[in-house]
Coordinates of C-alpha atoms in Angstrom, one line a residue:
Chain A
M1 CA 102.2 81.1 48.6
A2 CA 102.6 84.4 46.9
P3 CA 102.8 87.3 49.2
T4 CA 99.6 89.3 49.7
Q5 CA 99.4 92.7 48.1
P6 CA 100.2 95.2 50.9
E7 CA 97.6 97.9 51.6
R8 CA 99.1 101.4 51.5
L9 CA 98.2 103.5 54.6
S10 CA 100.0 106.7 53.7
L11 CA 102.5 108.1 51.2
T12 CA 104.5 111.2 51.9
K13 CA 107.1 113.0 49.9
S14 CA 110.4 113.5 51.7
F15 CA 113.7 114.7 50.2
G16 CA 112.4 114.2 46.7
G17 CA 111.6 110.5 47.5
W18 CA 108.5 108.9 49.0
H19 CA 107.9 107.5 52.5
G20 CA 105.1 104.9 52.5
R21 CA 103.4 102.9 55.3
Y22 CA 101.8 99.6 54.4
R23 CA 99.8 96.9 56.1
H24 CA 99.7 93.2 55.1
W25 CA 98.7 89.9 56.4
S26 CA 101.7 88.0 57.7
G27 CA 101.3 84.3 57.3
V28 CA 104.4 83.7 59.3
Q29 CA 103.2 85.6 62.3
N30 CA 99.4 85.0 61.9
C31 CA 98.5 88.7 62.2
D32 CA 98.4 91.9 60.3
M33 CA 101.8 93.7 60.2
T34 CA 102.6 97.3 59.3
F35 CA 105.9 98.4 57.8
A36 CA 107.5 101.5 56.2
V37 CA 109.5 101.9 53.0
Y38 CA 111.4 105.0 52.0
L39 CA 112.2 105.1 48.3
P40 CA 114.9 107.6 47.2
P41 CA 114.4 109.8 44.1
A42 CA 116.6 107.4 42.1
A43 CA 113.9 104.6 42.5
E44 CA 111.8 106.5 39.9
H45 CA 114.3 105.5 37.2
R46 CA 116.0 102.3 38.4
K47 CA 115.8 99.5 40.9
V48 CA 117.7 100.4 44.1
P49 CA 119.4 98.5 46.9
A50 CA 117.7 98.3 50.3
L51 CA 118.9 99.0 53.9
W52 CA 116.9 97.2 56.5
W53 CA 116.4 99.0 59.8
L54 CA 115.4 97.1 62.8
S55 CA 114.1 99.3 65.7
G56 CA 114.4 98.9 69.4
L57 CA 112.1 98.2 72.3
T58 CA 108.7 100.0 72.3
C59 CA 109.2 101.3 68.7
T60 CA 107.0 100.8 65.7
D61 CA 107.9 101.4 62.0
E62 CA 107.5 105.1 62.6
N63 CA 110.2 106.1 65.1
F64 CA 113.2 105.7 62.9
M65 CA 111.6 107.2 59.8
Q66 CA 110.4 110.3 61.7
K67 CA 113.4 110.9 64.1
A68 CA 116.6 109.6 62.6
G69 CA 117.0 112.1 59.8
A70 CA 117.9 109.2 57.5
H71 CA 115.9 110.1 54.5
R72 CA 118.4 112.9 53.6
A73 CA 121.4 110.5 53.3
A74 CA 119.3 107.7 51.8
A75 CA 118.0 110.1 49.1
E76 CA 121.6 111.2 48.3
A77 CA 123.0 107.6 48.3
G78 CA 120.1 106.2 46.3
I79 CA 119.2 103.6 48.9
A80 CA 115.7 102.5 50.0
L81 CA 115.0 102.2 53.7
I82 CA 112.8 99.4 55.0
G83 CA 111.4 99.6 58.5
P84 CA 109.5 96.6 59.9
D85 CA 107.5 96.8 63.2
T86 CA 109.2 95.3 66.3
S87 CA 106.7 92.6 67.1
P88 CA 103.4 91.0 66.1
R89 CA 100.4 93.3 66.7
G90 CA 96.7 92.9 67.3
T91 CA 97.1 89.6 69.1
D92 CA 96.2 89.4 72.7
L93 CA 98.3 86.8 74.5
P94 CA 98.4 86.6 78.3
G95 CA 100.7 89.4 79.6
E96 CA 101.6 90.5 76.1
H97 CA 101.1 94.2 76.7
E98 CA 102.2 94.4 80.3
A99 CA 105.9 95.1 80.0
Y100 CA 107.9 97.3 77.7
D101 CA 110.6 94.7 77.3
F102 CA 108.6 91.5 76.5
G103 CA 105.7 90.9 74.2
S104 CA 104.3 93.7 72.0
G105 CA 107.1 96.1 70.9
A106 CA 109.7 93.6 72.0
G107 CA 109.9 90.7 69.6
F108 CA 113.7 90.5 69.8
Y109 CA 113.9 89.2 66.2
V110 CA 113.8 85.6 67.2
N111 CA 111.5 82.7 66.3
A112 CA 109.7 81.8 69.6
T113 CA 109.5 78.1 70.4
Q114 CA 107.4 78.4 73.6
S115 CA 103.7 78.5 73.8
P116 CA 101.7 80.8 73.4
W117 CA 104.4 83.0 71.7
S118 CA 105.4 80.5 69.0
R119 CA 102.2 80.9 67.1
H120 CA 102.9 84.6 66.5
Y121 CA 106.3 85.7 67.6
R122 CA 108.5 84.7 64.6
M123 CA 110.1 88.1 63.9
Y124 CA 113.3 86.4 62.6
D125 CA 111.5 84.6 59.8
Y126 CA 109.4 87.7 59.2
V127 CA 112.3 90.1 58.7
T128 CA 114.6 87.7 56.9
Q129 CA 112.1 85.9 54.6
E130 CA 108.5 86.9 54.5
L131 CA 108.8 90.7 54.4
P132 CA 111.9 90.6 52.0
A133 CA 109.9 88.5 49.5
L134 CA 107.0 90.9 49.8
V135 CA 109.0 94.1 49.3
Q136 CA 111.0 92.6 46.5
A137 CA 107.8 91.8 44.7
H138 CA 106.1 95.2 45.2
F139 CA 108.9 97.8 45.2
P140 CA 111.6 98.8 42.8
L141 CA 114.4 97.0 44.6
N142 CA 117.5 95.4 43.0
G143 CA 117.8 92.6 45.5
R144 CA 121.0 93.9 47.2
E145 CA 120.5 94.3 51.0
A146 CA 122.3 95.7 54.0
I147 CA 121.0 95.7 57.6
S148 CA 121.3 98.0 60.6
G149 CA 119.3 98.7 63.8
H150 CA 119.2 100.2 67.2
S151 CA 119.5 98.5 70.6
M152 CA 117.2 95.4 70.4
G153 CA 117.2 96.1 66.7
G154 CA 121.0 96.4 66.7
H155 CA 121.0 92.9 68.2
G156 CA 118.6 91.8 65.5
A157 CA 120.7 93.3 62.7
L158 CA 123.8 91.6 63.9
V159 CA 122.1 88.2 64.4
C160 CA 120.4 88.4 61.0
A161 CA 123.7 89.2 59.3
L162 CA 125.7 86.6 61.2
R163 CA 123.2 83.8 60.6
N164 CA 123.0 84.5 56.9
P165 CA 126.7 85.1 55.9
A166 CA 126.1 85.6 52.2
R167 CA 122.9 87.5 52.4
Y168 CA 123.7 91.1 53.4
S169 CA 126.4 93.2 51.8
S170 CA 127.0 95.1 55.0
V171 CA 125.9 95.4 58.7
S172 CA 126.0 98.1 61.3
A173 CA 124.3 98.9 64.6
F174 CA 123.7 101.7 67.1
A175 CA 124.0 100.7 70.7
P176 CA 123.2 97.1 70.1
I177 CA 122.4 94.5 72.7
C178 CA 125.7 92.6 71.9
N179 CA 125.4 89.7 74.3
P180 CA 121.8 89.1 75.2
V181 CA 122.4 85.7 76.9
Q182 CA 124.3 87.7 79.6
C183 CA 122.0 90.7 80.2
P184 CA 118.7 91.2 82.0
W185 CA 116.7 92.1 78.8
G186 CA 118.0 89.1 76.9
E187 CA 117.5 86.7 79.8
K188 CA 113.9 87.7 80.2
A189 CA 113.1 87.7 76.5
F190 CA 114.9 84.4 75.7
S191 CA 113.5 82.6 78.7
G192 CA 110.0 83.6 77.6
Y193 CA 110.4 83.0 73.8
L194 CA 112.9 80.2 73.7
G195 CA 112.6 78.4 77.0
D196 CA 115.2 77.5 79.6
D197 CA 118.0 75.8 77.5
R198 CA 120.7 78.5 77.4
E199 CA 122.6 76.6 74.7
V200 CA 119.6 77.3 72.4
W201 CA 119.8 81.0 73.3
K202 CA 123.4 81.2 71.8
Q203 CA 122.0 80.9 68.3
W204 CA 120.4 84.3 68.8
D205 CA 123.4 86.1 70.4
A206 CA 125.9 88.1 68.2
S207 CA 128.9 87.6 70.5
E208 CA 128.2 83.8 70.7
L209 CA 127.6 83.5 67.0
I210 CA 130.9 85.2 66.3
A211 CA 132.7 83.0 68.8
A212 CA 131.2 79.9 67.1
H213 CA 131.4 80.9 63.4
G214 CA 133.3 84.1 62.9
S215 CA 132.3 86.4 60.1
E216 CA 133.7 87.8 56.9
L217 CA 131.6 91.0 57.1
P218 CA 133.1 94.1 58.6
I219 CA 130.9 95.4 61.4
L220 CA 130.3 99.1 62.2
V221 CA 129.0 99.8 65.7
D222 CA 128.4 103.2 67.3
Q223 CA 127.9 103.3 71.1
G224 CA 127.4 106.4 73.2
D225 CA 129.5 106.4 76.4
D226 CA 126.8 108.2 78.4
D227 CA 124.1 105.6 77.6
N228 CA 122.3 104.5 80.7
F229 CA 121.6 101.0 79.3
L230 CA 125.4 100.7 78.7
R231 CA 125.9 101.5 82.4
D232 CA 123.2 99.0 83.4
G233 CA 125.0 96.2 81.6
Q234 CA 122.3 95.6 79.0
L235 CA 124.5 96.3 75.9
R236 CA 127.9 94.7 76.6
P237 CA 129.9 96.0 73.6
E238 CA 133.0 94.6 75.4
A239 CA 131.7 91.1 74.8
L240 CA 131.3 91.7 71.1
Q241 CA 134.7 93.3 71.0
Y242 CA 136.3 90.3 72.7
A243 CA 134.6 87.8 70.4
C244 CA 135.6 89.7 67.3
S245 CA 139.2 90.1 68.4
Q246 CA 139.4 86.3 69.2
A247 CA 137.8 85.4 65.9
G248 CA 139.6 87.9 63.8
V249 CA 136.5 89.8 62.8
D250 CA 136.8 93.4 61.5
L251 CA 134.8 95.3 64.1
N252 CA 134.8 99.1 64.1
L253 CA 133.4 99.9 67.5
R254 CA 133.2 103.7 68.0
M255 CA 132.6 104.9 71.5
Q256 CA 131.0 108.3 71.1
P257 CA 131.7 110.5 74.1
G258 CA 128.7 112.2 75.7
Y259 CA 126.0 110.5 73.6
D260 CA 123.1 108.6 75.2
H261 CA 120.7 105.9 73.8
S262 CA 118.2 108.3 72.1
Y263 CA 117.4 109.1 68.5
F264 CA 119.5 112.2 68.8
F265 CA 122.4 109.9 69.0
I266 CA 121.3 107.9 66.0
S267 CA 120.6 111.0 63.9
S268 CA 124.1 112.4 64.7
F269 CA 125.8 109.4 63.1
I270 CA 123.2 107.9 60.7
E271 CA 125.0 109.5 57.7
D272 CA 128.2 107.6 58.5
H273 CA 126.2 104.3 58.6
I274 CA 124.5 105.0 55.4
A275 CA 127.9 105.8 53.8
H276 CA 129.2 102.5 55.2
H277 CA 126.4 100.6 53.6
A278 CA 126.4 102.6 50.3
Q279 CA 130.0 101.6 49.8
A280 CA 129.1 97.9 50.1
L281 CA 125.8 98.1 48.3
Chain B
M1 CA 111.4 141.4 87.8
A2 CA 114.4 139.2 86.9
P3 CA 113.5 136.0 85.1
T4 CA 113.4 132.9 87.3
Q5 CA 116.2 130.3 86.8
P6 CA 114.8 127.6 84.5
E7 CA 114.8 124.1 85.7
R8 CA 116.6 121.6 83.4
L9 CA 114.5 118.6 82.5
S10 CA 117.0 116.8 80.2
L11 CA 120.2 117.4 78.3
T12 CA 121.1 115.3 75.3
K13 CA 124.1 115.4 73.0
S14 CA 123.2 115.8 69.4
F15 CA 125.6 116.6 66.5
G16 CA 128.3 117.6 68.9
G17 CA 126.0 120.2 70.6
W18 CA 123.4 119.9 73.3
H19 CA 119.7 119.7 73.3
G20 CA 118.1 120.7 76.6
R21 CA 114.5 120.9 77.8
Y22 CA 113.7 123.4 80.6
R23 CA 110.7 124.4 82.7
H24 CA 110.2 127.8 84.3
W25 CA 107.4 129.9 85.8
S26 CA 106.0 132.3 83.3
G27 CA 104.8 135.5 85.0
V28 CA 103.3 136.6 81.7
Q29 CA 101.1 133.5 81.3
N30 CA 100.7 132.6 85.0
C31 CA 101.7 129.0 84.6
D32 CA 104.8 126.8 84.2
M33 CA 106.1 126.6 80.7
T34 CA 108.5 124.2 79.0
F35 CA 110.9 125.1 76.2
A36 CA 113.8 123.6 74.4
V37 CA 117.2 125.0 73.4
Y38 CA 119.6 123.4 71.0
L39 CA 123.1 124.8 71.4
P40 CA 125.6 124.1 68.6
P41 CA 129.2 123.0 69.3
A42 CA 130.4 126.6 68.7
A43 CA 128.5 127.7 71.8
E44 CA 131.2 126.1 74.0
H45 CA 133.6 128.7 72.8
R46 CA 131.6 131.8 72.0
K47 CA 128.1 133.4 72.2
V48 CA 126.0 132.4 69.2
P49 CA 122.9 133.8 67.4
A50 CA 119.5 132.2 67.9
L51 CA 116.8 131.0 65.6
W52 CA 113.4 130.9 67.2
W53 CA 111.1 128.1 66.0
L54 CA 107.4 128.5 66.6
S55 CA 105.5 125.2 66.2
G56 CA 102.1 124.4 64.8
L57 CA 98.8 123.2 66.3
T58 CA 99.0 120.3 68.8
C59 CA 102.8 120.5 69.0
T60 CA 105.0 121.0 72.1
D61 CA 108.6 122.0 72.2
E62 CA 109.5 118.4 71.2
N63 CA 108.1 117.9 67.7
F64 CA 110.5 120.2 65.8
M65 CA 113.6 119.2 67.8
Q66 CA 112.9 115.4 67.2
K67 CA 111.6 115.4 63.7
A68 CA 112.9 118.3 61.6
G69 CA 116.5 117.2 61.4
A70 CA 117.5 120.8 62.2
H71 CA 120.3 120.1 64.6
R72 CA 122.6 119.0 61.8
A73 CA 122.4 122.3 59.9
A74 CA 122.3 124.4 63.1
A75 CA 125.4 122.6 64.4
E76 CA 127.2 123.4 61.1
A77 CA 126.0 127.0 61.0
G78 CA 126.8 127.7 64.7
I79 CA 123.2 128.8 65.4
A80 CA 121.2 128.0 68.5
L81 CA 117.6 126.8 68.1
I82 CA 115.0 127.9 70.6
G83 CA 111.6 126.1 70.7
P84 CA 108.8 127.4 72.9
D85 CA 105.6 125.4 73.6
T86 CA 102.5 126.3 71.6
S87 CA 100.2 127.4 74.5
P88 CA 100.0 127.8 78.2
R89 CA 99.8 124.4 80.0
G90 CA 98.5 123.1 83.3
T91 CA 95.7 125.5 83.4
D92 CA 92.1 124.2 83.2
L93 CA 89.9 126.7 81.6
P94 CA 86.4 125.7 80.4
G95 CA 86.7 123.9 77.1
E96 CA 90.5 124.4 77.0
H97 CA 91.4 120.9 76.1
E98 CA 88.4 120.0 73.9
A99 CA 89.6 121.0 70.4
Y100 CA 92.9 120.6 68.7
D101 CA 92.6 124.1 67.2
F102 CA 91.7 126.2 70.2
G103 CA 93.1 126.3 73.8
S104 CA 95.9 124.0 74.7
G105 CA 98.4 123.4 71.9
A106 CA 96.8 126.3 70.0
G107 CA 97.8 129.6 71.5
F108 CA 98.2 131.3 68.0
Y109 CA 101.0 133.5 69.4
V110 CA 98.5 136.3 70.2
N111 CA 97.8 138.2 73.5
A112 CA 94.2 137.2 74.4
T113 CA 91.9 140.0 75.5
Q114 CA 88.9 137.9 76.2
S115 CA 88.0 136.2 79.5
P116 CA 89.0 133.6 80.7
W117 CA 91.9 133.3 78.1
S118 CA 93.4 136.7 78.8
R119 CA 94.8 135.6 82.2
H120 CA 97.0 132.9 80.6
Y121 CA 97.0 133.0 76.8
R122 CA 99.6 135.7 76.1
M123 CA 101.9 133.7 73.8
Y124 CA 103.0 136.8 71.9
D125 CA 104.4 138.6 74.9
Y126 CA 105.8 135.3 76.0
V127 CA 107.8 134.5 72.8
T128 CA 108.8 138.1 72.0
Q129 CA 109.6 139.3 75.6
E130 CA 109.6 137.0 78.6
L131 CA 111.3 133.9 77.0
P132 CA 113.9 135.9 75.1
A133 CA 115.0 137.7 78.3
L134 CA 115.2 134.4 80.1
V135 CA 117.3 132.6 77.5
Q136 CA 119.5 135.6 77.0
A137 CA 120.3 135.6 80.7
H138 CA 120.9 131.9 81.0
F139 CA 122.4 130.7 77.7
P140 CA 125.5 131.7 75.6
L141 CA 123.5 133.8 73.1
N142 CA 124.9 136.9 71.4
G143 CA 121.6 138.7 71.1
R144 CA 121.1 138.3 67.4
E145 CA 117.8 136.6 66.6
A146 CA 115.9 135.2 63.6
I147 CA 112.5 133.5 63.6
S148 CA 110.7 130.7 61.7
G149 CA 107.9 128.3 62.2
H150 CA 105.3 126.0 60.8
S151 CA 101.6 126.4 60.1
M152 CA 100.2 128.2 63.1
G153 CA 103.9 128.8 64.1
G154 CA 104.6 130.1 60.6
H155 CA 101.8 132.7 61.2
G156 CA 103.4 133.4 64.6
A157 CA 106.9 133.9 63.1
L158 CA 105.6 136.3 60.4
V159 CA 103.5 138.3 62.9
C160 CA 106.4 138.5 65.4
A161 CA 108.8 139.7 62.7
L162 CA 106.3 142.2 61.1
R163 CA 105.3 143.7 64.4
N164 CA 108.9 144.2 65.5
P165 CA 110.6 145.5 62.3
A166 CA 114.1 146.0 63.8
R167 CA 114.1 143.0 66.0
Y168 CA 114.9 139.9 63.9
S169 CA 117.6 139.7 61.3
S170 CA 115.5 137.3 59.1
V171 CA 112.2 135.5 59.0
S172 CA 110.9 132.4 57.2
A173 CA 108.0 130.0 57.4
F174 CA 106.8 126.6 56.4
A175 CA 103.2 126.4 55.2
P176 CA 102.2 129.4 57.4
I177 CA 98.6 130.5 58.0
C178 CA 99.1 133.6 55.9
N179 CA 95.8 135.3 56.4
P180 CA 94.1 134.1 59.6
V181 CA 91.3 136.7 59.5
Q182 CA 90.0 134.9 56.4
C183 CA 90.3 131.2 57.3
P184 CA 88.4 128.9 59.6
W185 CA 91.3 128.3 62.0
G186 CA 92.0 132.0 62.4
E187 CA 88.3 133.0 62.7
K188 CA 87.8 130.5 65.5
A189 CA 90.9 131.3 67.4
F190 CA 90.7 135.1 67.0
S191 CA 87.0 135.2 68.0
G192 CA 87.8 133.3 71.1
Y193 CA 91.0 135.1 72.1
L194 CA 90.4 138.6 70.7
G195 CA 86.6 139.0 70.6
D196 CA 84.3 140.0 67.7
D197 CA 86.0 143.1 66.4
R198 CA 87.6 142.1 63.1
E199 CA 89.6 145.3 62.9
V200 CA 91.5 144.2 66.0
W201 CA 92.2 140.8 64.4
K202 CA 94.2 142.5 61.6
Q203 CA 97.0 143.3 64.0
W204 CA 97.7 139.6 64.1
D205 CA 97.5 138.8 60.4
A206 CA 100.7 138.7 58.3
S207 CA 98.9 139.7 55.1
E208 CA 97.1 142.5 56.8
L209 CA 100.2 143.8 58.5
I210 CA 102.1 143.9 55.3
A211 CA 99.2 145.7 53.6
A212 CA 99.2 148.3 56.4
H213 CA 102.9 148.7 57.1
G214 CA 105.0 146.8 54.5
S215 CA 108.3 145.3 55.5
E216 CA 112.0 145.7 54.8
L217 CA 112.8 142.1 55.7
P218 CA 113.0 139.5 52.9
I219 CA 110.6 136.6 53.6
L220 CA 111.2 133.0 52.7
V221 CA 108.2 130.7 52.6
D222 CA 108.0 127.0 51.6
Q223 CA 104.6 125.6 50.8
G224 CA 103.8 122.0 49.7
D225 CA 101.4 121.9 46.9
D226 CA 99.8 118.6 48.1
D227 CA 99.0 120.1 51.6
N228 CA 95.4 119.3 52.6
F229 CA 95.2 122.4 54.7
L230 CA 96.2 124.5 51.6
R231 CA 93.3 122.8 49.7
D232 CA 91.0 123.5 52.6
G233 CA 91.8 127.3 52.5
Q234 CA 93.5 127.4 55.9
L235 CA 96.8 128.7 54.7
R236 CA 96.1 131.2 51.9
P237 CA 99.7 131.9 50.6
E238 CA 98.0 133.8 47.7
A239 CA 96.9 136.5 50.1
L240 CA 100.5 136.9 51.4
Q241 CA 101.8 137.0 47.9
Y242 CA 99.3 139.6 46.9
A243 CA 100.0 141.8 49.9
C244 CA 103.8 141.5 49.3
S245 CA 103.5 142.4 45.6
Q246 CA 101.3 145.4 46.4
A247 CA 103.7 146.6 49.2
G248 CA 106.9 145.8 47.3
V249 CA 108.0 143.3 50.0
D250 CA 110.6 140.7 48.9
L251 CA 108.8 137.4 49.3
N252 CA 110.4 134.2 48.1
L253 CA 107.4 131.8 48.1
R254 CA 108.4 128.4 46.9
M255 CA 105.6 126.0 46.0
Q256 CA 107.1 122.6 46.5
P257 CA 105.5 120.0 44.3
G258 CA 104.1 116.8 45.9
Y259 CA 104.9 117.9 49.5
D260 CA 102.3 117.8 52.3
H261 CA 102.0 119.5 55.7
S262 CA 104.1 117.1 57.7
Y263 CA 107.5 117.2 59.3
F264 CA 108.8 115.2 56.3
F265 CA 108.2 118.4 54.3
I266 CA 109.9 120.5 56.9
S267 CA 112.9 118.2 57.2
S268 CA 113.3 118.3 53.4
F269 CA 113.9 122.0 53.3
I270 CA 115.0 123.0 56.8
E271 CA 118.6 123.2 55.6
D272 CA 117.7 125.9 53.1
H273 CA 115.9 127.9 55.9
I274 CA 118.8 127.7 58.3
A275 CA 121.1 128.8 55.4
H276 CA 118.8 131.8 54.8
H277 CA 119.0 132.7 58.5
A278 CA 122.7 132.0 58.8
Q279 CA 123.4 134.5 56.1
A280 CA 121.5 137.3 57.9
L281 CA 122.6 136.4 61.4

């Protein structure tokens, strides 16, 4: 089935390019979804590569586009930014809107297998298949893709890249959930979306995927050392570091002194990440 | 009376510097006020100059700091950013919270003379006297100041600079309300805060102040030409331009094609404004 034409909600000029927000019917998730695309000035003359950005818990397509200061570097590098939402919306499943870390705003970029979530919560297929086909059809993109994200979205970016070895030219993450099978956020989300079999969970865990399959892609990760979620054991970069060292994967894990989990942290280093991706794209 | 010690609400590292939010009792406005200070890395070693940022309708101290991407350029230039709120808060005057363009979030940087507003709404004295004394006492500032702002805050920045000719080393504005005595926003706010005498209003109107007194300061203004409030006659840059040309004031009014009234517009040009102020500071 051809992707439905997305409906444009807004279009705003930014750093010489254009930031648009769009809504479309997602057949994969059985609901309307909203996403954002930033096109750099270069896209007026040629097709450009795309950097996917997966956001963290509670975010929509807006947080990154408004707060990360990424348009500046993307305009300069001639890279489009694509920002999906973080979960299905407009559904009303039991308990869906009760917690910030499960249900709406917290899709965790997996394909749910458990009822009632499995009918809608298929963010993995959405961000790796349905939405890429749609943006490829409707925007001036050259088909080359990189992926990055923050926190839950850093987990998503790593998992998407590791499960699709030839797909993305590069991957990076800010304060990712590196080992969800071993942290409270991941245990809660994976139990609910995937059921009780912890072996199944491992297919959605960056550290486990690297331990099982390795990776040819170099990985850039920035992590603030004053991040309260790091202290709470939600992020576990040490697990990713151990898996990469065992598997011979090229991980550049930069512990950034004094930085926390916020978009101020992301904006401070987004230029480095866009340069990392620009080189590969 | 010595300024009360401000209470720190948060402190976040950003571009090597620190973004803090603070609350203090305002004796001028008879309520608690919140403000933000971004200190560049240079402030760890020496006192730095300050750029005041006055925000627009509905904003708090947070919008500019989160969305303008200004920390990057301020860190590089060694300039502190100071962001007051846009009105008194926590008061509960009749009708205060009913409209987005009057009362809370809409102080217009004037000293109200009309009851009940005059007991609290004294944003002009607050941003030109009380808050400067407080930040000078508690932060590593060298006493040199510049001022900028957006929309209602662009009006505020121009009026503060024009009423205090020797005070600020430089002034700029994004999409300012240039001639509030002649636009719906200004007429509503000035009637409510200042009463019916339109002669009094002129003391709070950048175009009228320039016509009456001129200015030695060069003025930098960016205005998007696809700004719906420009179309609606709220901003009137042509009045400012006319007043400056008559009075021989050095106005650099840049009409930016395709840009609207949003923070995407501000972020696209904030680096130019910070460079403008850095040269003067």
